[in-house]
Coordinates of C-alpha atoms in Angstrom, one line a residue:
Chain A
M1 CA -8.1 -31.6 -5.1
L2 CA -10.2 -28.4 -5.3
K3 CA -13.7 -28.7 -6.7
L4 CA -13.0 -26.5 -9.7
H5 CA -16.5 -26.5 -11.3
P6 CA -20.0 -27.6 -10.2
N7 CA -20.3 -30.0 -13.2
Y8 CA -16.9 -30.8 -14.7
G9 CA -13.6 -32.3 -13.6
F10 CA -10.0 -31.3 -14.2
N11 CA -9.4 -33.0 -17.6
T12 CA -12.6 -31.6 -19.1
L13 CA -11.7 -28.1 -17.9
A14 CA -8.1 -28.5 -19.2
V15 CA -9.6 -28.9 -22.7
H16 CA -12.6 -26.5 -22.5
S17 CA -12.2 -23.7 -20.0
G18 CA -11.4 -20.3 -21.4
S19 CA -11.4 -21.5 -25.0
A20 CA -15.0 -21.7 -26.1
P21 CA -15.6 -21.3 -29.9
D22 CA -14.7 -17.9 -31.3
P23 CA -17.9 -15.8 -31.1
A24 CA -17.1 -14.0 -34.4
T25 CA -16.4 -16.9 -36.6
G26 CA -17.2 -20.1 -34.7
A27 CA -13.5 -21.2 -35.2
R28 CA -13.2 -24.3 -33.0
T29 CA -9.5 -23.9 -32.2
F30 CA -9.1 -20.7 -30.3
P31 CA -7.8 -18.0 -32.8
I32 CA -4.6 -16.1 -32.5
Y33 CA -5.6 -12.5 -32.1
Q34 CA -2.3 -11.2 -33.5
T35 CA -3.1 -7.5 -33.1
A36 CA -1.6 -4.6 -31.2
A37 CA -4.7 -2.5 -30.9
Y38 CA -8.5 -2.6 -31.0
V39 CA -11.0 -0.1 -32.5
F40 CA -13.2 1.8 -30.2
D41 CA -16.9 2.0 -30.9
D42 CA -16.9 5.7 -30.3
A43 CA -15.4 8.3 -28.0
D44 CA -17.6 7.3 -25.1
H45 CA -16.7 3.7 -25.4
A46 CA -13.0 4.6 -25.4
A47 CA -13.5 6.7 -22.3
S48 CA -15.3 3.8 -20.6
L49 CA -12.4 1.4 -21.3
Y50 CA -9.7 3.9 -20.2
N51 CA -11.6 4.6 -17.0
L52 CA -12.0 0.9 -16.4
Q53 CA -15.8 1.4 -16.4
S54 CA -16.3 -1.4 -18.9
P55 CA -14.2 -4.6 -19.7
G56 CA -12.8 -4.6 -23.1
F57 CA -9.6 -4.3 -25.2
I58 CA -7.5 -1.2 -25.7
Y59 CA -4.0 -2.3 -26.6
S60 CA -2.4 -5.8 -26.3
R61 CA 0.2 -4.7 -23.8
L62 CA -2.7 -4.6 -21.3
S63 CA -4.9 -7.5 -22.6
N64 CA -5.5 -9.6 -25.6
P65 CA -8.3 -12.2 -26.3
T66 CA -5.9 -15.1 -26.9
V67 CA -3.8 -14.3 -23.9
A68 CA -7.1 -13.9 -21.9
A69 CA -8.2 -17.3 -22.9
L70 CA -5.0 -18.8 -21.5
E71 CA -5.4 -16.7 -18.3
E72 CA -8.9 -18.0 -17.8
K73 CA -7.9 -21.6 -18.5
L74 CA -5.1 -21.6 -16.0
A75 CA -7.1 -19.6 -13.4
T76 CA -9.8 -22.2 -13.7
L77 CA -7.4 -25.1 -13.3
E78 CA -5.8 -23.6 -10.2
G79 CA -9.2 -22.8 -8.7
G80 CA -8.4 -19.1 -8.8
R81 CA -10.4 -15.9 -9.6
G82 CA -8.3 -14.5 -12.4
G83 CA -4.9 -14.6 -14.1
T84 CA -2.3 -12.3 -15.6
A85 CA -0.1 -13.9 -18.2
T86 CA 3.4 -12.5 -18.6
S87 CA 6.3 -12.7 -21.0
S88 CA 8.2 -15.3 -18.9
G89 CA 8.2 -17.0 -15.5
H90 CA 10.6 -14.3 -14.2
A91 CA 8.2 -11.6 -15.3
A92 CA 5.4 -13.5 -13.4
E93 CA 7.5 -13.2 -10.2
I94 CA 7.9 -9.5 -10.7
I95 CA 4.2 -8.9 -11.6
A96 CA 3.0 -11.0 -8.7
L97 CA 4.9 -8.8 -6.3
F98 CA 4.4 -5.5 -8.0
P99 CA 1.0 -4.7 -6.4
L100 CA 2.3 -5.6 -3.0
M101 CA 5.8 -4.2 -2.8
A102 CA 7.3 -0.7 -2.5
P103 CA 10.8 0.6 -1.9
G104 CA 12.0 -0.5 1.6
M105 CA 9.5 -3.4 1.8
E106 CA 10.5 -7.0 2.3
V107 CA 9.6 -10.3 0.7
I108 CA 10.5 -13.5 2.6
V109 CA 11.8 -16.1 0.1
A110 CA 12.5 -19.8 0.6
D111 CA 16.1 -20.7 -0.3
K112 CA 15.4 -23.8 -2.4
L113 CA 14.9 -22.0 -5.7
Y114 CA 15.6 -21.9 -9.3
G115 CA 19.0 -20.2 -9.5
G116 CA 17.7 -17.4 -11.7
T117 CA 15.1 -16.5 -9.1
I118 CA 17.9 -16.2 -6.5
N119 CA 19.6 -13.7 -8.8
L120 CA 16.4 -11.8 -9.6
M121 CA 15.2 -11.5 -6.0
G122 CA 18.6 -11.3 -4.3
K123 CA 20.2 -8.8 -6.6
S124 CA 17.9 -7.1 -9.2
F125 CA 15.1 -6.5 -6.7
Q126 CA 17.5 -4.2 -4.9
K127 CA 17.2 -1.8 -7.8
F128 CA 13.5 -1.4 -7.0
G129 CA 14.3 -1.0 -3.3
W130 CA 12.7 -4.4 -2.7
K131 CA 14.5 -6.5 -0.1
A132 CA 14.4 -10.3 -0.4
I133 CA 15.0 -12.1 2.9
F134 CA 16.1 -15.7 2.2
V135 CA 15.1 -18.4 4.7
D136 CA 15.4 -22.1 5.0
T137 CA 12.7 -23.9 2.9
E138 CA 12.8 -26.9 5.3
D139 CA 12.5 -24.8 8.5
P140 CA 9.1 -23.0 8.9
E141 CA 10.5 -21.4 12.1
S142 CA 13.0 -19.5 9.9
F143 CA 10.0 -17.9 8.0
Q144 CA 8.4 -16.9 11.3
S145 CA 11.5 -15.2 12.7
A146 CA 12.0 -13.3 9.4
I147 CA 8.6 -11.5 9.7
T148 CA 8.8 -7.8 10.3
D149 CA 6.4 -4.9 9.9
K150 CA 7.9 -4.4 6.4
T151 CA 7.0 -7.9 5.2
R152 CA 4.6 -7.7 2.3
A153 CA 4.7 -11.3 1.0
I154 CA 6.1 -14.8 1.4
F155 CA 7.4 -16.6 -1.8
I156 CA 8.1 -20.3 -2.1
E157 CA 8.5 -23.0 -4.7
N158 CA 6.0 -25.8 -4.0
L159 CA 8.1 -28.6 -5.5
A160 CA 11.4 -26.9 -5.3
N161 CA 14.4 -26.7 -7.7
P162 CA 16.6 -28.5 -8.5
G163 CA 14.1 -31.2 -7.8
G164 CA 12.9 -33.7 -5.2
I165 CA 12.2 -31.1 -2.4
V166 CA 8.7 -30.7 -1.0
T167 CA 7.8 -27.6 0.9
D168 CA 5.4 -28.1 3.8
L169 CA 2.8 -25.7 2.5
E170 CA 0.4 -25.9 5.3
E171 CA 3.0 -24.7 7.8
I172 CA 4.0 -21.7 5.7
V173 CA 0.3 -20.9 5.1
K174 CA -0.2 -20.6 8.9
I175 CA 2.8 -18.2 9.1
A176 CA 1.5 -16.1 6.3
N177 CA -2.0 -15.9 7.7
G178 CA -0.6 -15.0 11.1
A179 CA 1.5 -12.2 9.6
G180 CA -1.4 -11.0 7.5
V181 CA 0.6 -11.2 4.2
P182 CA -0.2 -13.1 1.1
L183 CA 1.7 -16.4 0.3
I184 CA 2.9 -16.7 -3.3
V185 CA 3.6 -20.2 -4.5
D186 CA 5.6 -21.1 -7.6
N187 CA 3.8 -24.2 -8.8
T188 CA 5.8 -24.6 -12.0
L189 CA 7.3 -28.0 -11.3
A190 CA 4.0 -29.6 -10.2
T191 CA 1.4 -27.9 -12.4
P192 CA -2.2 -27.7 -11.1
F193 CA -2.6 -31.3 -12.3
L194 CA -0.5 -32.5 -9.4
S195 CA -1.1 -29.8 -6.8
Q196 CA -3.3 -26.8 -6.3
P197 CA -1.6 -24.5 -3.8
L198 CA -4.8 -22.4 -3.3
E199 CA -6.4 -25.6 -1.9
W200 CA -4.0 -25.4 1.0
G201 CA -4.6 -21.7 1.6
A202 CA -2.0 -20.0 -0.6
D203 CA -3.2 -16.6 -2.0
I204 CA -1.3 -16.3 -5.3
V205 CA 0.2 -18.9 -7.6
V206 CA 2.9 -18.2 -10.2
H207 CA 4.1 -20.4 -13.1
S208 CA 6.7 -20.4 -15.7
T209 CA 4.2 -21.6 -18.4
T210 CA 7.3 -22.4 -20.6
K211 CA 7.6 -25.7 -18.7
Y212 CA 5.1 -28.5 -18.3
L213 CA 2.1 -26.2 -19.1
S214 CA 3.1 -25.4 -22.6
G215 CA 4.9 -28.7 -22.5
Q216 CA 7.1 -28.7 -25.6
G217 CA 9.7 -26.1 -24.9
N218 CA 8.4 -23.9 -27.7
A219 CA 6.8 -20.9 -26.0
L220 CA 8.1 -18.6 -23.3
G221 CA 5.6 -17.4 -20.8
G222 CA 4.5 -17.0 -17.2
I223 CA 1.3 -16.4 -15.3
V224 CA 0.1 -15.0 -12.0
I225 CA -3.1 -16.4 -10.6
D226 CA -5.0 -14.8 -7.7
S227 CA -7.3 -16.7 -5.3
G228 CA -9.5 -13.6 -4.8
N229 CA -9.4 -14.4 -1.1
F230 CA -6.9 -11.9 0.3
P231 CA -8.5 -9.0 2.2
W232 CA -7.1 -5.9 0.4
L233 CA -10.0 -3.6 1.1
G234 CA -9.0 -1.0 3.7
N235 CA -5.6 -2.8 4.2
P236 CA -3.0 -0.1 4.8
K237 CA -0.1 -2.5 4.0
Y238 CA -1.3 -2.6 0.3
P239 CA -2.0 1.0 -0.8
S240 CA -1.9 0.0 -4.5
L241 CA -5.1 -1.9 -4.0
S242 CA -6.6 -0.1 -1.0
S243 CA -6.1 3.6 -1.6
P244 CA -7.2 5.9 -4.5
S245 CA -5.3 5.5 -7.7
A246 CA -4.5 9.0 -9.1
E247 CA -4.2 7.8 -12.7
Y248 CA -7.6 6.2 -12.6
N249 CA -9.4 9.3 -11.2
G250 CA -9.2 8.2 -7.6
L251 CA -10.6 4.7 -8.1
I252 CA -9.8 2.2 -5.3
F253 CA -9.2 -1.1 -6.9
S254 CA -10.5 -3.2 -4.0
E255 CA -13.6 -1.2 -3.6
T256 CA -14.6 -1.1 -7.2
F257 CA -13.5 -4.6 -8.3
G258 CA -13.9 -6.6 -5.1
D259 CA -12.2 -10.0 -5.5
L260 CA -11.1 -9.1 -9.0
A261 CA -9.0 -6.2 -7.7
Y262 CA -5.5 -7.8 -7.8
T263 CA -5.9 -9.2 -11.3
M264 CA -7.5 -5.9 -12.5
Y265 CA -4.5 -4.0 -11.1
N266 CA -2.0 -6.3 -12.7
H267 CA -3.5 -5.7 -16.2
A268 CA -4.4 -2.0 -15.8
V269 CA -1.2 -1.0 -14.0
S270 CA 1.5 -3.7 -13.8
L271 CA 1.4 -4.8 -17.4
R272 CA 0.6 -1.3 -18.6
D273 CA 3.7 0.1 -17.0
L274 CA 6.2 -2.7 -17.0
G275 CA 5.2 -4.1 -20.4
C276 CA 6.2 -7.7 -19.8
T277 CA 3.1 -9.0 -21.6
Q278 CA 2.8 -12.5 -23.1
S279 CA 2.6 -12.6 -26.9
P280 CA -0.6 -13.9 -28.5
M281 CA 1.4 -16.6 -30.4
N282 CA 3.0 -17.9 -27.2
A283 CA -0.3 -17.9 -25.4
W284 CA -1.9 -19.9 -28.3
L285 CA 0.9 -22.5 -28.2
T286 CA 0.5 -22.8 -24.4
L287 CA -3.3 -22.9 -24.7
N288 CA -2.9 -25.9 -26.9
G289 CA -0.3 -27.5 -24.6
V290 CA -2.5 -27.3 -21.5
E291 CA -5.2 -29.3 -23.3
T292 CA -3.0 -32.4 -23.0
L293 CA -1.5 -31.5 -19.6
P294 CA -3.1 -34.4 -17.7
L295 CA -2.0 -37.0 -20.2
R296 CA 1.6 -35.7 -20.3
M297 CA 1.9 -35.3 -16.5
E298 CA 0.9 -38.9 -15.9
R299 CA 3.6 -40.1 -18.3
H300 CA 6.2 -37.6 -16.9
C301 CA 5.5 -38.8 -13.4
S302 CA 5.7 -42.5 -14.1
N303 CA 8.8 -42.2 -16.3
G304 CA 10.4 -39.9 -13.7
L305 CA 9.8 -42.3 -10.8
A306 CA 11.0 -45.3 -12.8
M307 CA 14.2 -43.4 -13.7
A308 CA 14.8 -42.4 -10.1
E309 CA 14.3 -46.0 -8.8
F310 CA 16.9 -47.2 -11.4
L311 CA 19.4 -44.6 -10.5
E312 CA 19.1 -45.2 -6.8
K313 CA 20.5 -48.7 -7.4
H314 CA 23.3 -47.7 -9.8
Q315 CA 26.8 -48.1 -8.5
N316 CA 28.0 -44.8 -9.9
V317 CA 25.3 -42.8 -8.2
E318 CA 25.8 -41.4 -4.7
W319 CA 22.3 -40.3 -4.0
V320 CA 18.9 -39.5 -5.7
S321 CA 16.6 -36.7 -4.6
H322 CA 13.1 -37.6 -5.8
A323 CA 10.2 -37.2 -3.4
G324 CA 8.5 -40.3 -4.8
L325 CA 11.3 -42.6 -3.5
K326 CA 10.7 -44.3 -0.2
S327 CA 14.2 -43.3 0.8
S328 CA 13.5 -39.6 0.3
P329 CA 13.1 -37.4 3.5
Y330 CA 10.2 -35.8 1.5
F331 CA 8.3 -39.0 0.8
K332 CA 5.6 -38.4 3.4
L333 CA 5.1 -34.7 2.5
G334 CA 5.1 -35.7 -1.2
K335 CA 2.3 -38.2 -0.6
K336 CA 0.4 -35.5 1.2
Y337 CA 0.7 -32.6 -1.3
F338 CA 1.3 -34.6 -4.5
P339 CA -0.8 -37.8 -4.3
N340 CA -0.7 -38.3 -8.1
G341 CA 3.1 -38.0 -8.4
T342 CA 5.9 -35.6 -7.8
G343 CA 6.7 -34.6 -11.4
S344 CA 9.7 -35.5 -13.5
L345 CA 12.3 -33.0 -12.4
F346 CA 14.8 -34.4 -9.9
S347 CA 18.5 -34.4 -9.2
F348 CA 21.0 -37.0 -8.3
G349 CA 24.7 -37.0 -7.2
V350 CA 27.1 -38.7 -9.5
K351 CA 30.2 -40.3 -8.1
G352 CA 33.3 -38.3 -9.0
G353 CA 31.9 -34.8 -8.6
Y354 CA 32.1 -31.9 -11.0
E355 CA 34.2 -33.8 -13.7
S356 CA 31.9 -36.8 -13.7
G357 CA 28.9 -34.6 -14.0
I358 CA 30.2 -32.9 -17.1
K359 CA 31.3 -36.3 -18.6
L360 CA 27.9 -37.8 -18.0
L361 CA 26.0 -35.1 -19.8
E362 CA 28.4 -35.4 -22.7
S363 CA 27.9 -39.2 -23.0
V364 CA 24.1 -39.4 -23.1
E365 CA 22.3 -39.9 -26.5
L366 CA 18.7 -39.2 -25.8
F367 CA 18.9 -36.5 -23.1
S368 CA 19.3 -33.0 -24.5
H369 CA 21.8 -30.7 -22.6
V370 CA 19.6 -27.6 -22.2
A371 CA 18.7 -25.2 -19.4
N372 CA 15.0 -25.9 -19.5
L373 CA 12.6 -28.4 -18.0
G374 CA 9.1 -29.8 -18.5
D375 CA 9.6 -30.7 -22.2
T376 CA 8.3 -33.8 -23.9
R377 CA 12.0 -34.5 -24.6
S378 CA 14.2 -35.7 -21.7
L379 CA 16.6 -33.0 -20.6
I380 CA 19.8 -33.1 -18.6
L381 CA 21.6 -30.3 -16.8
H382 CA 24.6 -29.9 -14.5
P383 CA 23.4 -26.9 -12.5
S384 CA 26.8 -25.9 -11.0
S385 CA 28.3 -25.4 -14.5
T386 CA 25.1 -23.7 -15.9
T387 CA 22.0 -22.4 -14.2
H388 CA 23.6 -22.0 -10.8
R389 CA 27.1 -21.0 -11.9
Q390 CA 26.6 -17.3 -11.1
L391 CA 26.0 -18.2 -7.5
T392 CA 28.7 -18.6 -4.9
K393 CA 29.7 -22.1 -3.9
D394 CA 27.9 -21.8 -0.6
Q395 CA 24.8 -20.6 -2.4
Q396 CA 25.1 -23.5 -4.9
I397 CA 25.2 -26.0 -2.1
A398 CA 22.4 -24.3 -0.1
S399 CA 20.1 -24.4 -3.1
G400 CA 20.9 -28.1 -3.8
A401 CA 23.2 -27.5 -6.7
G402 CA 26.5 -28.7 -5.5
P403 CA 29.3 -29.8 -7.9
E404 CA 28.2 -33.5 -8.1
V405 CA 24.5 -32.6 -8.8
V406 CA 23.0 -33.6 -12.1
R407 CA 19.4 -32.6 -12.8
L408 CA 17.1 -34.5 -15.1
S409 CA 13.8 -33.5 -16.6
V410 CA 12.4 -36.9 -17.7
G411 CA 10.3 -36.7 -20.9
I412 CA 7.6 -38.8 -22.3
E413 CA 9.7 -41.2 -24.4
C414 CA 9.9 -45.0 -23.8
V415 CA 11.2 -45.2 -20.3
E416 CA 13.3 -48.3 -21.1
D417 CA 15.1 -46.3 -23.8
L418 CA 15.8 -43.5 -21.3
I419 CA 17.1 -45.9 -18.6
A420 CA 19.3 -47.7 -21.1
D421 CA 20.8 -44.4 -22.2
I422 CA 21.6 -43.2 -18.7
D423 CA 22.9 -46.6 -17.8
Q424 CA 25.5 -46.7 -20.6
A425 CA 26.6 -43.1 -19.8
L426 CA 27.0 -43.9 -16.1
N427 CA 29.0 -47.1 -16.9
N428 CA 31.1 -45.0 -19.2
L429 CA 32.4 -42.8 -16.3
R430 CA 34.9 -45.2 -14.9
Chain B
M1 CA -41.8 -21.8 0.7
P2 CA -40.8 -25.1 -0.9
D3 CA -37.2 -26.3 -0.3
S4 CA -36.3 -26.0 -3.9
F5 CA -36.6 -22.2 -3.6
I6 CA -34.1 -22.0 -0.7
V7 CA -31.1 -20.1 -2.0
N8 CA -27.6 -20.6 -0.6
H9 CA -26.3 -17.0 -0.1
D10 CA -22.7 -18.2 0.2
N11 CA -22.7 -19.8 -3.2
Y12 CA -25.2 -18.8 -5.9
T13 CA -25.5 -21.0 -8.9
D14 CA -24.8 -19.4 -12.3
N15 CA -28.3 -20.3 -13.4
Y16 CA -29.8 -18.3 -10.5
I17 CA -27.9 -15.2 -11.3
R18 CA -28.3 -15.6 -15.1
D19 CA -32.1 -16.0 -14.7
I20 CA -32.2 -12.8 -12.7
L21 CA -30.1 -10.8 -15.1
R22 CA -32.2 -12.1 -18.1
S23 CA -35.6 -11.5 -16.4
V24 CA -35.2 -7.9 -15.1
H25 CA -35.5 -4.9 -17.4
S26 CA -35.7 -1.9 -15.0
I27 CA -33.2 -1.5 -12.1
A28 CA -33.3 1.2 -9.4
I29 CA -29.9 1.9 -8.0
V30 CA -30.1 3.2 -4.4
G31 CA -27.1 5.2 -3.5
A32 CA -26.3 6.0 -7.1
S33 CA -23.6 8.7 -7.1
I34 CA -23.4 11.7 -9.5
N35 CA -19.6 11.5 -9.1
W36 CA -18.6 9.5 -12.2
K37 CA -15.6 8.0 -10.4
R38 CA -17.6 6.1 -7.9
P39 CA -18.4 2.4 -8.3
S40 CA -22.2 3.0 -8.3
N41 CA -21.8 5.3 -11.2
F42 CA -19.6 2.7 -13.1
V43 CA -22.3 0.1 -12.5
M44 CA -25.1 2.4 -13.7
K45 CA -23.2 3.3 -16.9
Y46 CA -22.4 -0.3 -17.7
L47 CA -26.0 -1.5 -17.1
I48 CA -27.4 1.2 -19.4
Q49 CA -24.9 0.2 -22.1
K50 CA -26.2 -3.4 -21.8
G51 CA -29.8 -2.2 -22.4
Y52 CA -31.3 -2.0 -18.9
R53 CA -33.5 0.9 -17.8
V54 CA -31.6 2.2 -14.9
I55 CA -33.2 4.6 -12.3
P56 CA -30.9 6.4 -9.9
V57 CA -32.1 6.9 -6.3
N58 CA -30.2 9.2 -3.9
K59 CA -31.9 11.6 -1.5
N60 CA -28.8 13.9 -1.5
S61 CA -28.8 14.5 -5.3
V62 CA -32.5 15.2 -6.1
G63 CA -32.8 17.6 -9.0
D64 CA -29.7 16.2 -10.6
Q65 CA -29.4 13.6 -13.3
I66 CA -27.0 10.7 -14.0
Y67 CA -26.6 9.7 -17.7
G68 CA -29.8 11.7 -18.4
Q69 CA -31.9 10.0 -15.8
N70 CA -33.7 12.0 -13.1
I71 CA -32.6 11.1 -9.5
Y72 CA -35.4 10.1 -7.2
P73 CA -35.2 10.8 -3.4
D74 CA -36.5 7.3 -2.5
L75 CA -38.0 4.2 -4.0
S76 CA -41.6 5.2 -3.2
S77 CA -41.2 8.3 -5.4
V78 CA -40.3 6.3 -8.5
K79 CA -43.3 6.5 -10.9
E80 CA -42.6 3.5 -13.1
T81 CA -42.2 -0.2 -12.8
V82 CA -39.0 -1.3 -11.0
D83 CA -38.0 -5.0 -11.5
M84 CA -34.9 -4.9 -9.4
V85 CA -33.4 -2.8 -6.6
D86 CA -29.6 -2.7 -6.3
I87 CA -28.2 -1.0 -3.2
F88 CA -25.0 0.9 -2.6
R89 CA -25.9 1.6 1.1
P90 CA -24.6 0.1 4.3
S91 CA -25.9 -3.4 5.2
K92 CA -27.8 -2.1 8.2
E93 CA -30.1 -0.1 6.0
A94 CA -31.1 -3.2 4.0
P95 CA -34.1 -4.3 6.0
Q96 CA -35.8 -0.9 5.5
L97 CA -34.9 -0.8 1.9
V98 CA -36.4 -4.3 1.5
E99 CA -39.6 -3.1 3.0
N100 CA -39.7 -0.2 0.6
S101 CA -38.9 -2.5 -2.3
I102 CA -41.7 -4.9 -1.5
L103 CA -44.2 -2.0 -1.4
I104 CA -43.4 -1.0 -5.0
G105 CA -43.5 -4.6 -6.2
V106 CA -39.9 -5.4 -7.1
K107 CA -39.0 -9.0 -8.0
V108 CA -35.3 -8.9 -7.1
F109 CA -33.4 -7.2 -4.2
W110 CA -29.6 -7.0 -4.9
M111 CA -26.9 -5.9 -2.4
Q112 CA -23.4 -4.9 -3.7
L113 CA -20.0 -6.3 -2.9
E114 CA -19.2 -6.4 0.8
L115 CA -22.9 -6.0 1.7
R116 CA -24.8 -8.8 3.5
N117 CA -27.9 -8.8 5.8
D118 CA -29.5 -12.1 6.3
R119 CA -32.5 -10.6 8.1
A120 CA -33.2 -8.4 5.1
A121 CA -32.9 -11.4 2.9
K122 CA -35.4 -13.3 4.9
I123 CA -37.9 -10.5 4.8
A124 CA -37.5 -10.3 1.0
E125 CA -37.7 -14.0 0.4
D126 CA -40.7 -14.4 2.6
A127 CA -42.4 -11.9 0.3
G128 CA -41.4 -13.8 -2.8
V129 CA -38.5 -11.4 -3.7
K130 CA -35.3 -13.0 -5.0
V131 CA -32.1 -11.9 -3.2
V132 CA -28.5 -11.5 -4.2
M133 CA -25.9 -10.3 -1.6
N134 CA -22.2 -9.4 -1.8
R135 CA -22.1 -9.5 -5.6
C136 CA -22.0 -6.8 -8.3
P137 CA -24.4 -7.0 -11.2
K138 CA -21.9 -5.5 -13.6
I139 CA -19.3 -8.1 -12.7
E140 CA -21.9 -10.9 -12.9
Y141 CA -23.2 -9.7 -16.2
A142 CA -19.7 -9.6 -17.6
R143 CA -18.8 -13.0 -16.2
L144 CA -21.9 -14.8 -17.4
F145 CA -22.4 -13.2 -20.8
G146 CA -18.8 -13.5 -22.0
E147 CA -17.0 -10.2 -21.4
L148 CA -15.2 -11.0 -18.2
G149 CA -13.5 -14.1 -19.6
W150 CA -11.7 -12.1 -22.1
S151 CA -10.2 -10.1 -19.2
G152 CA -8.5 -13.2 -17.9
F153 CA -11.0 -14.1 -15.2
N154 CA -12.4 -17.5 -14.3
T155 CA -16.0 -17.2 -15.4
G156 CA -16.9 -20.8 -14.7
V157 CA -18.7 -20.8 -18.1
I158 CA -17.9 -23.9 -20.2
S159 CA -19.5 -24.0 -23.7
V160 CA -19.0 -25.6 -27.1
K161 CA -21.5 -23.3 -28.7
K162 CA -20.7 -20.1 -30.6
R163 CA -21.6 -17.3 -28.3
R164 CA -24.0 -14.6 -29.7
T165 CA -22.3 -11.2 -29.8

């Protein structure tokens, strides 16, 4: 694990970083600054803010104190330099790429992905002229052979959807470094409590904060965190950061802001123009959620592994894909990258295929049938009939979401209750 | 020089930077630009806003002013006490600028982002002058005194006290 602070460890930082007492009132819980705009001291102050000469607040589409507190907390926990919170995890993927991409440019994307990301990158990105090149998560060579002079980033999920898959991060880091492009890692399923991609040399981390970080399925959000390490200055591949910005009077972000450049650009340009800002209320809910992240993740991990071990022995289960199982092809990589557990999202194959999958999710009593994950509540999903149904059959199978696949997000309830519930539902299939 | 004074120029402690920013009052900026769009001009404006006395030095702009301050051609021409010199000049000029800074009795020699010259640092430290390299005083002030955190940056500052505004 990265050394995040000279004096304090992860759990202390999860509680305290970013959310010191409110300087105006001393409020101990960080306040919700529910405001659209902020008064300027005078015309010169306004000019300083608009020119990016001084840090400060103009309008909540660009930045907001409550949202900034969340950004600092998560940037701290990932060992990053700064963060840009967004309205959703999808928005985080767009914002992460916005400073890097341009029409005609390419992003190399690992194929074990949340189905929504496959749609976003495979289809909607084409409307921006961005081209996503899908490669095999499990084959680093496929990343290498996809590199061209138009490659501007590599994007992977760390622990990959729909669960149980571990990407060999170090190998992909080498390829990104060799190509001179940043590696963006979606760390949603692991959270920084289980894995910090920047430790392994990734450049940018994205999250859907809606999941384990907020933790209770009550606040949509995403975040982009920058390591501050990628050399943008003078780099012709990334003109947004290395050449003069006309709208900011010719300012060059990497020259003026050094290792803050990427995050400054994302607030001053990406959020300003695309507008997919996180709301203060959602940031506040997530800020509170992150304080208990270490406790929840420990329980999620132990419950998830116990459930996987139970399922593996069940007669109506064909296979279980959980990187914590000794039978998993990812067991060794899991121990390397996720020594404290591989989370609670995993999938298994139910005997009887599509029909059995549907019957199972209709027979459980404690598992909520929802298209979400990382909730205190246990969740169940049949990807081929929901999240991945807009994909072709080949795409479904390629992304690990075939007809027999059931995905669980194991919550923090009594694990014996969860196991008993799944057991009765599985026994009910025949 | 005792070991306790040896500074790690790859990794400054927050206390080291904070003590410098709290102890200095007047800062000469070498390479200060009259072009308000340049980083040196940003830094100068910000430090003035924070209450520092800022003295611009730029041999190409003598006779001009920046934010009402006369521009001096070089450090030896400055006719007032200078606590800190902050340079926006190439790293290779640093040793000479350190020598000039020592002559006028500065306490801190600061080099901006992307600048580093360990020989210059050694000359300065041997003369009892504190050195900061590859940092920006504007960013460090904002980081350590609360403003940068509210821009979504990792400040490293952990506190349960109500910050003075």
